CSV table of C-alpha atoms in Angstrom, one decimal:
chain,number,residue,atom,x,y,z
A,820,MET,CA,-11.2,-22.1,-0.3
A,821,ASN,CA,-11.7,-25.9,-0.2
A,822,LYS,CA,-13.0,-27.6,2.9
A,823,GLU,CA,-9.8,-29.6,3.3
A,824,ASN,CA,-7.6,-26.4,3.2
A,825,VAL,CA,-9.2,-24.8,6.2
A,826,PRO,CA,-6.3,-23.9,8.5
A,827,GLN,CA,-6.2,-25.3,12.1
A,828,ASP,CA,-3.3,-23.3,13.5
A,829,LEU,CA,-4.2,-22.6,17.1
A,830,GLY,CA,-4.4,-18.9,17.5
A,831,ALA,CA,-5.4,-16.6,20.4
A,832,LEU,CA,-9.0,-16.9,19.6
A,833,GLY,CA,-8.8,-20.6,18.9
A,834,LYS,CA,-8.2,-21.3,22.6
A,835,LEU,CA,-11.6,-19.9,23.3
A,836,THR,CA,-13.7,-20.7,20.3
A,837,THR,CA,-13.5,-22.0,16.8
A,838,GLU,CA,-14.3,-19.7,13.9
A,839,VAL,CA,-16.9,-20.4,11.1
A,840,CYS,CA,-15.5,-20.4,7.6
A,841,TYR,CA,-17.5,-20.6,4.4
A,842,VAL,CA,-15.8,-23.1,2.1
A,843,THR,CA,-16.5,-25.3,-0.9
A,844,ASP,CA,-16.9,-29.1,-0.6
A,845,GLU,CA,-15.7,-31.6,-3.2
A,846,ASN,CA,-18.7,-30.8,-5.5
A,847,GLY,CA,-18.0,-27.0,-5.3
A,848,LYS,CA,-21.0,-26.5,-3.0
A,849,TYR,CA,-20.6,-24.0,-0.2
A,850,VAL,CA,-20.7,-25.4,3.3
A,851,THR,CA,-19.4,-24.2,6.7
A,852,GLU,CA,-16.3,-25.5,8.4
A,853,LEU,CA,-14.8,-24.6,11.8
A,854,SER,CA,-11.2,-23.3,12.1
A,855,ASN,CA,-9.0,-23.0,15.1
A,856,GLY,CA,-7.1,-20.1,13.5
A,857,TRP,CA,-4.6,-19.3,10.8
A,858,GLN,CA,-1.0,-18.7,11.4
A,859,ILE,CA,-0.7,-15.9,8.8
A,860,LYS,CA,-3.3,-13.9,10.8
A,861,SER,CA,-2.0,-14.7,14.2
A,862,GLU,CA,1.4,-13.4,13.1
A,863,ALA,CA,-0.3,-10.2,11.8
A,864,LEU,CA,-1.8,-9.8,15.3
A,865,ASP,CA,1.6,-10.4,16.8
A,866,VAL,CA,3.0,-7.6,14.7
A,867,ALA,CA,0.3,-5.2,15.9
A,868,TRP,CA,1.0,-6.1,19.6
A,869,HIS,CA,4.7,-5.8,19.0
A,870,ASP,CA,4.2,-2.3,17.7
A,871,ILE,CA,2.1,-1.4,20.7
A,872,GLU,CA,4.7,-2.7,23.0
A,873,GLU,CA,7.3,-0.6,21.3
A,874,LYS,CA,5.2,2.5,21.7
A,875,VAL,CA,4.6,1.7,25.3
A,876,ASN,CA,8.4,1.3,25.9
A,877,ALA,CA,9.1,4.5,24.0
A,878,ALA,CA,6.5,6.4,26.1
A,879,LYS,CA,8.1,4.9,29.3
A,880,ARG,CA,11.5,6.2,28.3
A,881,LYS,CA,10.1,9.6,27.6
A,882,VAL,CA,8.5,9.8,31.0
A,883,GLU,CA,11.7,8.7,32.7
A,884,ASN,CA,13.6,11.3,30.8
A,885,ASN,CA,11.1,13.9,31.9
A,886,GLU,CA,10.0,14.6,28.3
A,887,ALA,CA,6.4,13.5,28.9
A,888,SER,CA,4.0,12.9,31.7
A,889,PRO,CA,2.7,9.4,32.7
A,890,ILE,CA,-0.5,10.2,30.7
A,891,LEU,CA,1.3,9.4,27.5
A,892,PHE,CA,2.5,6.1,29.0
A,893,PHE,CA,-0.9,5.0,30.2
A,894,MET,CA,-2.6,6.2,27.0
A,895,GLU,CA,-0.2,3.9,25.0
A,896,LEU,CA,-0.6,1.1,27.5
A,897,ARG,CA,-4.4,1.1,27.2
A,898,VAL,CA,-4.1,1.1,23.3
A,899,MET,CA,-5.7,4.6,23.1
A,900,ASP,CA,-4.9,7.6,21.0
A,901,PRO,CA,-5.6,11.2,21.9
A,902,ALA,CA,-9.1,11.0,20.3
A,903,ILE,CA,-10.1,8.0,22.2
A,904,LEU,CA,-8.7,9.4,25.5
A,905,SER,CA,-10.5,12.6,24.8
A,906,ALA,CA,-13.8,10.7,24.4
A,907,TYR,CA,-13.4,8.8,27.6
A,908,THR,CA,-12.1,11.6,29.8
A,909,GLY,CA,-14.2,14.5,28.3
A,910,PHE,CA,-11.0,16.6,28.0
A,911,TRP,CA,-10.3,18.3,24.7
A,912,LYS,CA,-7.5,16.7,22.7
A,913,TRP,CA,-5.3,19.9,23.0
A,914,THR,CA,-5.9,19.9,26.7
A,915,ILE,CA,-4.7,16.3,26.9
A,916,LYS,CA,-1.6,17.3,24.9
A,917,ARG,CA,-0.9,20.0,27.5
A,918,HIS,CA,-1.4,17.5,30.3
A,919,MET,CA,1.3,15.4,28.7
A,920,LYS,CA,3.9,18.0,29.5
A,921,PRO,CA,5.6,17.1,32.8
A,922,SER,CA,5.5,20.6,34.1
A,923,VAL,CA,1.7,20.9,33.5
A,924,PHE,CA,1.1,17.4,34.9
A,925,LYS,CA,2.7,18.3,38.2
A,926,LYS,CA,0.2,21.0,38.7
A,927,LEU,CA,-2.9,19.1,37.8
A,928,SER,CA,-5.7,19.1,40.4
A,929,GLY,CA,-6.6,15.9,42.2
A,930,ASP,CA,-10.0,16.0,40.4
A,931,LYS,CA,-8.4,15.9,37.0
A,932,LEU,CA,-5.9,13.2,38.0
A,933,LYS,CA,-8.8,11.2,39.2
A,934,ARG,CA,-10.6,11.5,35.9
A,935,TYR,CA,-7.5,10.1,34.1
A,936,ALA,CA,-6.9,7.4,36.7
A,937,GLU,CA,-10.5,6.1,36.4
A,938,VAL,CA,-10.3,5.9,32.6
A,939,PHE,CA,-7.0,4.1,32.8
A,940,ASP,CA,-8.4,1.8,35.5
A,941,ILE,CA,-5.6,2.6,38.0
A,942,SER,CA,-5.2,4.6,41.2
A,943,VAL,CA,-4.0,8.2,41.2
A,944,GLU,CA,-0.9,7.0,43.0
A,945,GLN,CA,-0.2,4.5,40.2
A,946,LEU,CA,-0.8,7.3,37.6
A,947,LYS,CA,1.8,9.5,39.3
A,948,THR,CA,4.3,6.8,39.7
A,949,MET,CA,3.7,5.1,36.3
A,950,ASN,CA,3.3,1.8,38.2
A,951,ALA,CA,0.6,-0.1,36.4
A,952,HIS,CA,-1.0,-3.5,36.9
A,953,GLU,CA,-2.0,-5.7,34.0
A,954,ALA,CA,-5.2,-4.8,32.0
B,1227,MET,CA,-35.0,-15.6,32.8
B,1228,LYS,CA,-33.7,-17.0,29.5
B,1229,LEU,CA,-35.7,-16.3,26.4
B,1230,ASN,CA,-36.2,-19.0,23.8
B,1231,PHE,CA,-33.6,-17.8,21.3
B,1232,GLU,CA,-31.5,-19.9,18.9
B,1233,HIS,CA,-27.8,-19.0,19.1
B,1234,VAL,CA,-26.1,-19.8,15.8
B,1235,GLN,CA,-22.4,-19.1,15.3
B,1236,ALA,CA,-21.6,-17.0,12.2
B,1237,ALA,CA,-18.5,-16.0,10.3
B,1238,HIS,CA,-19.2,-12.3,10.9
B,1239,CYS,CA,-20.9,-10.6,13.8
B,1240,GLU,CA,-23.4,-8.3,12.1
B,1241,ASN,CA,-24.6,-11.1,9.6
B,1242,GLY,CA,-24.9,-13.4,12.5
B,1243,VAL,CA,-27.0,-11.0,14.6
B,1244,THR,CA,-29.1,-10.2,11.6
B,1245,ARG,CA,-29.7,-13.8,10.9
B,1246,ASN,CA,-30.4,-14.8,14.5
B,1247,LEU,CA,-32.7,-11.8,15.2
B,1248,LEU,CA,-34.6,-12.2,12.0
B,1249,LYS,CA,-35.0,-15.9,12.5
B,1250,HIS,CA,-36.4,-15.2,15.9
B,1251,ALA,CA,-38.9,-12.7,14.3
B,1252,GLY,CA,-40.2,-15.5,12.1
B,1253,VAL,CA,-38.1,-15.1,9.0
B,1254,ASN,CA,-37.4,-18.8,8.4
B,1255,PHE,CA,-35.6,-18.8,5.2
B,1256,ILE,CA,-32.8,-16.5,6.3
B,1257,THR,CA,-29.2,-17.8,6.4
B,1258,GLU,CA,-26.0,-15.9,7.0
B,1259,PRO,CA,-25.0,-15.7,3.3
B,1260,LEU,CA,-28.5,-14.5,2.4
B,1261,ALA,CA,-28.4,-11.8,5.1
B,1262,PHE,CA,-25.0,-10.7,3.9
B,1263,GLY,CA,-26.0,-10.6,0.2
B,1264,ILE,CA,-29.5,-9.0,0.7
B,1265,GLY,CA,-27.8,-6.5,3.0
B,1266,SER,CA,-25.1,-5.9,0.3
B,1267,GLY,CA,-22.3,-6.4,2.8
B,1268,LEU,CA,-19.4,-6.6,0.3
B,1269,PHE,CA,-17.5,-3.5,0.0
B,1270,TYR,CA,-14.0,-2.0,-0.2
B,1271,ILE,CA,-12.6,1.4,0.6
B,1272,HIS,CA,-9.2,2.8,1.3
B,1273,LEU,CA,-9.4,6.2,2.8
B,1274,PRO,CA,-6.3,8.0,1.6
B,1275,PHE,CA,-6.1,10.7,4.3
B,1276,MET,CA,-7.0,8.7,7.3
B,1277,LYS,CA,-5.1,6.5,9.6
B,1278,VAL,CA,-6.3,3.7,11.9
B,1279,ASN,CA,-3.9,2.7,14.7
B,1280,GLY,CA,-1.2,4.6,12.7
B,1281,GLY,CA,-1.7,2.4,9.6
B,1282,PRO,CA,-3.8,2.5,6.5
B,1283,ALA,CA,-7.6,3.0,6.9
B,1284,ILE,CA,-9.1,0.2,4.9
B,1285,SER,CA,-12.6,-1.3,5.2
B,1286,PHE,CA,-13.8,-4.4,3.6
B,1287,ARG,CA,-17.4,-4.0,4.7
B,1288,THR,CA,-20.2,-1.5,4.5
B,1289,GLN,CA,-20.8,0.9,7.3
B,1290,PRO,CA,-21.8,-0.9,10.6
B,1291,GLY,CA,-25.5,-1.4,11.0
B,1292,LEU,CA,-26.3,-1.3,7.3
B,1293,ILE,CA,-26.4,-5.1,6.7
B,1294,PHE,CA,-29.2,-5.4,9.3
B,1295,LYS,CA,-31.0,-2.3,8.2
B,1296,ARG,CA,-31.0,-3.1,4.5
B,1297,THR,CA,-31.9,-6.8,5.0
B,1298,ALA,CA,-34.9,-5.9,7.2
B,1299,LYS,CA,-36.0,-3.2,4.9
B,1300,SER,CA,-35.9,-5.3,1.8
B,1301,LEU,CA,-38.1,-7.8,3.5
B,1302,ASP,CA,-40.5,-5.1,4.7
B,1303,ILE,CA,-39.7,-5.6,8.3
B,1304,LYS,CA,-39.7,-2.7,10.6
B,1305,ILE,CA,-36.7,-2.1,12.9
B,1306,ILE,CA,-36.8,-0.6,16.3
B,1307,ARG,CA,-33.5,1.1,17.1
B,1308,LYS,CA,-32.8,3.2,20.2
B,1309,LYS,CA,-29.8,5.1,21.5
B,1310,PHE,CA,-29.4,6.4,25.0
B,1311,SER,CA,-27.7,9.2,26.8
B,1312,SER,CA,-27.4,7.4,30.1
B,1313,GLU,CA,-26.4,3.9,31.2
B,1314,GLU,CA,-29.4,3.6,33.5
B,1315,GLU,CA,-31.8,4.4,30.8
B,1316,ALA,CA,-30.1,2.0,28.4
B,1317,GLN,CA,-30.2,-0.8,30.9
B,1318,LYS,CA,-33.8,-0.2,31.8
B,1319,ALA,CA,-34.8,-0.4,28.1
B,1320,LEU,CA,-32.9,-3.6,27.7
B,1321,ASP,CA,-34.5,-5.1,30.8
B,1322,GLU,CA,-37.9,-4.1,29.5
B,1323,CYS,CA,-37.2,-5.8,26.1
B,1324,LEU,CA,-36.3,-9.0,28.0
B,1325,GLN,CA,-39.4,-8.8,30.1
B,1326,GLN,CA,-41.5,-8.5,27.0
B,1327,GLY,CA,-39.8,-11.6,25.6
B,1328,GLN,CA,-37.8,-9.6,23.0
B,1329,PRO,CA,-34.1,-10.5,22.5
B,1330,ALA,CA,-32.2,-7.4,21.7
B,1331,GLY,CA,-29.3,-6.7,19.4
B,1332,CYS,CA,-26.6,-4.4,20.9
B,1333,GLN,CA,-23.7,-2.6,19.4
B,1334,VAL,CA,-20.7,-2.8,21.6
B,1335,GLY,CA,-17.0,-1.9,21.9
B,1336,VAL,CA,-14.6,-4.9,22.1
B,1337,TYR,CA,-11.9,-3.3,24.3
B,1338,TYR,CA,-13.7,-4.2,27.5
B,1339,LEU,CA,-15.3,-7.4,26.3
B,1340,THR,CA,-14.2,-9.7,29.1
B,1341,TYR,CA,-14.8,-13.0,27.3
B,1342,PHE,CA,-12.6,-12.0,24.4
B,1343,PRO,CA,-8.9,-12.9,24.5
B,1344,LYS,CA,-6.7,-10.0,25.4
B,1345,GLU,CA,-5.0,-10.1,22.0
B,1346,TYR,CA,-8.3,-9.2,20.3
B,1347,ARG,CA,-9.2,-6.3,22.5
B,1348,PHE,CA,-8.7,-3.1,20.5
B,1349,HIS,CA,-10.9,0.0,20.6
B,1350,PHE,CA,-13.2,-1.2,17.9
B,1351,ASN,CA,-16.8,-0.1,18.6
B,1352,ALA,CA,-18.9,-1.8,16.0
B,1353,HIS,CA,-19.2,-5.3,17.3
B,1354,ASN,CA,-22.7,-6.8,17.6
B,1355,LEU,CA,-24.3,-9.3,19.9
B,1356,VAL,CA,-27.7,-10.3,21.1
B,1357,VAL,CA,-28.8,-10.2,24.8
B,1358,PHE,CA,-31.5,-12.8,25.4
B,1359,GLY,CA,-31.7,-13.4,29.1
B,1360,LYS,CA,-30.8,-12.3,32.6
B,1361,GLU,CA,-30.1,-14.3,35.6
B,1362,ASP,CA,-29.4,-12.3,38.8
B,1363,ASP,CA,-27.0,-9.7,37.6
B,1364,ASN,CA,-25.8,-11.6,34.6
B,1365,TYR,CA,-27.0,-11.1,31.1
B,1366,ILE,CA,-27.0,-14.0,28.8
B,1367,ILE,CA,-25.3,-13.2,25.5
B,1368,SER,CA,-25.3,-14.6,22.1
B,1369,ASP,CA,-22.1,-13.3,20.4
B,1370,PRO,CA,-22.3,-14.7,16.9
B,1371,ILE,CA,-18.5,-15.2,16.6
B,1372,MET,CA,-18.5,-17.4,19.7
B,1373,GLU,CA,-19.3,-21.1,19.6
B,1374,TYR,CA,-21.3,-21.0,22.8
B,1375,THR,CA,-23.4,-18.4,24.5
B,1376,THR,CA,-21.7,-16.4,27.2
B,1377,THR,CA,-22.5,-13.9,30.0
B,1378,LEU,CA,-21.7,-10.4,31.0
B,1379,ASN,CA,-22.7,-8.8,34.3
B,1380,SER,CA,-24.5,-5.5,34.2
B,1381,TYR,CA,-21.4,-3.5,34.9
B,1382,GLU,CA,-19.5,-5.2,32.1
B,1383,LEU,CA,-22.4,-5.0,29.6
B,1384,ASN,CA,-23.0,-1.3,30.4
B,1385,ARG,CA,-19.3,-0.6,29.9
B,1386,VAL,CA,-19.2,-2.1,26.4
B,1387,ARG,CA,-22.5,-0.6,25.4
B,1388,PHE,CA,-21.1,2.8,26.3
B,1389,ALA,CA,-17.6,2.4,24.8
B,1390,LYS,CA,-16.3,5.8,23.6
B,1391,GLY,CA,-14.5,7.0,20.5
B,1392,PHE,CA,-15.1,6.3,16.8
B,1393,LEU,CA,-18.4,4.6,16.2
B,1394,ALA,CA,-19.4,5.0,19.8
B,1395,PRO,CA,-22.4,2.8,20.3
B,1396,LYS,CA,-24.2,5.1,22.8
B,1397,GLY,CA,-26.0,2.1,24.3
B,1398,GLN,CA,-27.6,1.3,21.0
B,1399,LEU,CA,-30.2,-1.4,21.1
B,1400,TYR,CA,-32.2,-2.8,18.1
B,1401,TYR,CA,-34.5,-5.5,17.1
B,1402,PRO,CA,-36.9,-6.3,14.2
B,1403,GLU,CA,-40.7,-6.4,14.7
B,1404,LYS,CA,-42.4,-9.7,14.0
B,1405,ALA,CA,-42.4,-10.6,10.4
B,1406,LYS,CA,-45.5,-11.1,8.4
B,1407,GLU,CA,-45.5,-14.1,6.0
B,1408,ILE,CA,-42.6,-13.6,3.4
B,1409,THR,CA,-43.4,-14.8,-0.1
B,1410,VAL,CA,-40.9,-16.3,-2.5
B,1411,GLU,CA,-41.4,-13.2,-4.8
B,1412,GLN,CA,-40.5,-11.0,-1.9
B,1413,ILE,CA,-37.3,-12.9,-1.2
B,1414,GLN,CA,-36.4,-12.8,-5.0
B,1415,ARG,CA,-37.0,-9.0,-5.0
B,1416,ALA,CA,-34.8,-8.6,-1.9
B,1417,ILE,CA,-32.0,-10.7,-3.4
B,1418,LYS,CA,-32.2,-8.6,-6.6
B,1419,LYS,CA,-32.1,-5.3,-4.7
B,1420,GLY,CA,-29.1,-6.5,-2.6
B,1421,ILE,CA,-27.2,-7.5,-5.8
B,1422,LYS,CA,-28.1,-4.2,-7.5
B,1423,LEU,CA,-26.8,-2.2,-4.5
B,1424,ASN,CA,-23.6,-4.2,-4.3
B,1425,LEU,CA,-23.0,-3.5,-8.1
B,1426,ARG,CA,-23.4,0.2,-7.4
B,1427,ASP,CA,-21.0,0.1,-4.4
B,1428,MET,CA,-18.3,-2.0,-6.1
B,1429,LEU,CA,-18.5,-1.0,-9.8
B,1430,HIS,CA,-20.0,2.5,-10.0
B,1431,ILE,CA,-18.9,4.3,-6.9
B,1432,PRO,CA,-17.1,7.5,-8.0
B,1433,GLY,CA,-13.4,8.1,-7.1
B,1434,SER,CA,-10.4,5.8,-7.3
B,1435,PHE,CA,-10.2,4.5,-3.8
B,1436,ALA,CA,-13.5,2.8,-3.2
B,1437,GLY,CA,-15.1,-0.3,-4.8
B,1438,VAL,CA,-13.2,-2.6,-7.1
B,1439,SER,CA,-10.9,0.2,-8.2
B,1440,GLY,CA,-10.0,0.9,-4.6
B,1441,ILE,CA,-8.4,-2.5,-4.4
B,1442,ALA,CA,-6.1,-1.6,-7.2
B,1443,TYR,CA,-5.5,1.8,-5.6
B,1444,THR,CA,-4.1,0.0,-2.5
B,1445,GLY,CA,-2.1,-2.3,-4.7
B,1446,ARG,CA,-0.4,0.6,-6.3
B,1447,LYS,CA,0.3,2.3,-3.0
B,1448,ILE,CA,1.9,-0.9,-1.6
B,1449,LYS,CA,4.5,-0.8,-4.3
B,1450,LYS,CA,5.7,2.6,-3.0
B,1451,TRP,CA,5.6,1.7,0.7
B,1452,ARG,CA,9.2,0.2,0.8
B,1453,ASP,CA,10.8,3.4,-0.3
B,1454,LYS,CA,8.4,5.7,1.4
B,1455,LEU,CA,8.1,4.0,4.9
B,1456,GLY,CA,11.0,1.7,5.2
B,1457,ILE,CA,10.8,-2.0,5.5
B,1458,GLN,CA,9.6,-2.3,9.1
B,1459,LYS,CA,6.8,0.2,8.9
B,1460,ALA,CA,5.7,-1.1,5.5
B,1461,GLY,CA,5.5,-4.5,7.2
B,1462,SER,CA,3.4,-3.2,10.0
B,1463,TYR,CA,1.0,-1.6,7.4
B,1464,LEU,CA,0.7,-4.9,5.6
B,1465,ALA,CA,0.0,-6.7,8.8
B,1466,GLN,CA,-2.7,-4.3,9.5
B,1467,ILE,CA,-4.3,-5.0,6.0
B,1468,VAL,CA,-4.2,-8.7,6.8
B,1469,ARG,CA,-5.8,-8.1,10.2
B,1470,MET,CA,-8.6,-6.0,8.5
B,1471,GLN,CA,-8.9,-8.6,5.9
B,1472,GLU,CA,-9.0,-11.7,8.1
B,1473,GLU,CA,-10.1,-10.8,11.6
B,1474,ILE,CA,-13.6,-11.0,13.0
B,1475,GLY,CA,-15.6,-7.8,12.5
B,1476,THR,CA,-14.0,-6.9,9.3
B,1477,GLY,CA,-13.7,-10.1,7.4
B,1478,GLY,CA,-12.5,-9.1,3.9
B,1479,GLY,CA,-11.1,-12.3,2.4
B,1480,GLY,CA,-13.9,-14.3,4.1
B,1481,PHE,CA,-16.4,-11.9,2.7
B,1482,ARG,CA,-15.6,-13.1,-0.8
B,1483,PHE,CA,-16.5,-16.6,0.2
B,1484,LEU,CA,-19.7,-15.5,1.8
B,1485,TYR,CA,-20.6,-13.7,-1.4
B,1486,GLY,CA,-19.9,-16.9,-3.3
B,1487,ALA,CA,-22.1,-18.8,-0.8
B,1488,PHE,CA,-24.8,-16.1,-1.3
B,1489,LEU,CA,-24.8,-16.4,-5.1
B,1490,GLN,CA,-25.2,-20.2,-4.8
B,1491,GLU,CA,-28.2,-19.7,-2.4
B,1492,ALA,CA,-29.6,-17.0,-4.7
B,1493,ASN,CA,-29.5,-19.5,-7.6
B,1494,GLN,CA,-32.0,-21.7,-5.7
B,1495,TYR,CA,-34.5,-18.8,-6.1
B,1496,PHE,CA,-33.7,-18.0,-9.7
B,1497,HIS,CA,-32.2,-21.0,-11.4
B,1498,LYS,CA,-29.6,-19.2,-13.4
B,1499,ASP,CA,-26.5,-21.2,-14.0
B,1500,GLU,CA,-24.5,-18.0,-14.5
B,1501,LEU,CA,-24.8,-17.3,-10.8
B,1502,LEU,CA,-23.0,-20.5,-10.1
B,1503,ASP,CA,-20.2,-19.6,-12.4
B,1504,ILE,CA,-19.9,-16.1,-10.9
B,1505,SER,CA,-20.0,-17.7,-7.4
B,1506,LYS,CA,-16.9,-19.6,-8.5
B,1507,GLN,CA,-15.2,-16.3,-9.5
B,1508,PHE,CA,-15.8,-14.9,-6.0
B,1509,THR,CA,-14.4,-18.0,-4.5
B,1510,GLN,CA,-11.2,-17.5,-6.6
B,1511,ALA,CA,-11.0,-13.9,-5.6
B,1512,GLY,CA,-11.3,-15.0,-1.9
B,1513,ASP,CA,-8.5,-17.5,-2.5
B,1514,GLN,CA,-6.4,-14.8,-4.1
B,1515,TRP,CA,-6.9,-12.5,-1.0
B,1516,ARG,CA,-5.6,-15.4,1.1
B,1517,ASN,CA,-2.6,-15.8,-1.2
B,1518,ALA,CA,-1.9,-12.1,-0.9
B,1519,ALA,CA,-2.0,-12.4,2.9
B,1520,VAL,CA,0.6,-15.2,2.7
B,1521,GLN,CA,2.8,-12.9,0.6
B,1522,ALA,CA,2.3,-10.0,3.1
B,1523,SER,CA,3.2,-12.3,6.0
B,1524,GLY,CA,6.5,-13.1,4.3
B,1525,ILE,CA,7.2,-9.3,4.3
B,1526,TYR,CA,6.0,-8.6,7.9
B,1527,LYS,CA,8.0,-11.5,9.2
B,1528,GLY,CA,11.0,-10.0,7.5
B,1529,ARG,CA,11.6,-13.2,5.3
B,1530,ILE,CA,11.2,-11.4,2.0
B,1531,THR,CA,11.8,-7.7,1.8
B,1532,SER,CA,13.1,-6.7,-1.7
B,1533,GLN,CA,11.2,-4.2,-3.9
B,1534,ALA,CA,10.3,-7.1,-6.1
B,1535,ASP,CA,8.5,-8.7,-3.2
B,1536,PHE,CA,6.5,-5.5,-2.6
B,1537,ASP,CA,5.7,-5.4,-6.4
B,1538,VAL,CA,4.4,-9.0,-6.2
B,1539,MET,CA,2.2,-8.0,-3.2
B,1540,GLY,CA,0.9,-4.9,-5.0
B,1541,ASP,CA,0.2,-6.9,-8.2
B,1542,TYR,CA,-1.9,-9.4,-6.2
B,1543,LEU,CA,-4.3,-6.6,-5.3
B,1544,ILE,CA,-4.3,-5.2,-8.8
B,1545,LYS,CA,-5.2,-8.7,-10.1
B,1546,ILE,CA,-7.9,-9.2,-7.4
B,1547,SER,CA,-9.4,-5.9,-8.5
B,1548,GLU,CA,-9.6,-7.1,-12.0
B,1549,MET,CA,-11.1,-10.4,-10.9
B,1550,GLU,CA,-13.8,-8.8,-8.8
B,1551,LYS,CA,-14.5,-6.2,-11.5
B,1552,LYS,CA,-15.1,-9.0,-14.0
B,1553,ALA,CA,-17.2,-11.0,-11.7
B,1554,PHE,CA,-19.5,-8.0,-10.8
B,1555,GLN,CA,-19.7,-7.0,-14.5
B,1556,GLU,CA,-21.0,-10.5,-15.4
B,1557,LEU,CA,-23.3,-10.4,-12.4
B,1558,SER,CA,-24.7,-7.1,-13.7
B,1559,LYS,CA,-25.7,-8.9,-17.0
B,1560,VAL,CA,-27.6,-11.7,-15.4
B,1561,LYS,CA,-31.3,-11.4,-16.0
B,1562,LEU,CA,-32.8,-12.1,-12.6
B,1563,ASP,CA,-36.5,-12.7,-13.5
B,1564,ALA,CA,-38.2,-15.4,-11.7
């Protein structure tokens, strides 16, 4: 990329810091130049967050229809998957899957609920009611 | 307490930490491109049976930690690296480093990194930064992708050092020991070794989904995505590739430019004009990665969605695979004798 082609489209990161790019100058020599971001990649990031939002909404509907417990909702909200949630809570993946069933969730001990709530950074009450604050 | 440490912003976190820590250890010649090239950072792999965030698992870089390890090893510098089972232990070891005047590299997860914008916070655990001071409860941080130094309090730092999941850092802390005098011959040898390793990784790695052939493998896959996944999901997959390619921490397209910069710097140690020509070829490959990203964005924005558009997209990668193959083949023929 030539120095003069470095994009300066303000992206999410560009509000906090510029990024270093290695580019060629008019003599073809490599130099560094700062960029505020690139629209193409901001849009790729938007796609990723849009997909996450859809997953969160789908999870929410499932909980409301009593097809899943709030654990599914909060897992999606915190951009986790069963493997990550398992690593943070110490529960096995299959255990987590079980806890995602509303009937099993209702019978979970306070201790186990607390473990989930801590990982999701919410209170047990919020976990039960699916009432989350912003991350 | 704030140690005397030079924070220099970098295009990629591990290169930046490598350069900054080695410079602190007395390796004066080191630059980001040299760290990247000596550490043979350029790579490509598309793992066919694995998914990341529900999309294709592609990496444009070597395994985290290797750039630092290889660069230090090539220069005959010992690395001290520790992992911990408890946060208390990890914090104690870090405090001891600082008390002894030693800035320490840390591997961290980005999800809880408070100074990052929310949009960038995924569960990615192979980010690198240097801690080089502590004032009250605040650690002074040199994060190489940031323009300025920043801080994290002990709770925040412990949390990112003990992020969980894939590539969990386990409080990992590392630094090089003081360098002895490094001779020009030693630098030349390190550069040669770095190039040789990159040739192996990109040209001679077996299988069809790693190295230069892996790029074409992805290209062929993309052509089938429209039928197989539907337009929307295929678009999300392409967006993920662009993120892997362009975002901090992964840096695929930008890595081609870094490699071009590395070859130009290598030329100062070998004076072989071929290196400059091959550098140009990597610049062109990097440009082509960016053009491919523009094509991908047309698809994930829903502007162009025909099979022909997917074919163009796939062909970009197949072409890039050929370009990089040719560049590496020519590089393998350059006689690097000082």
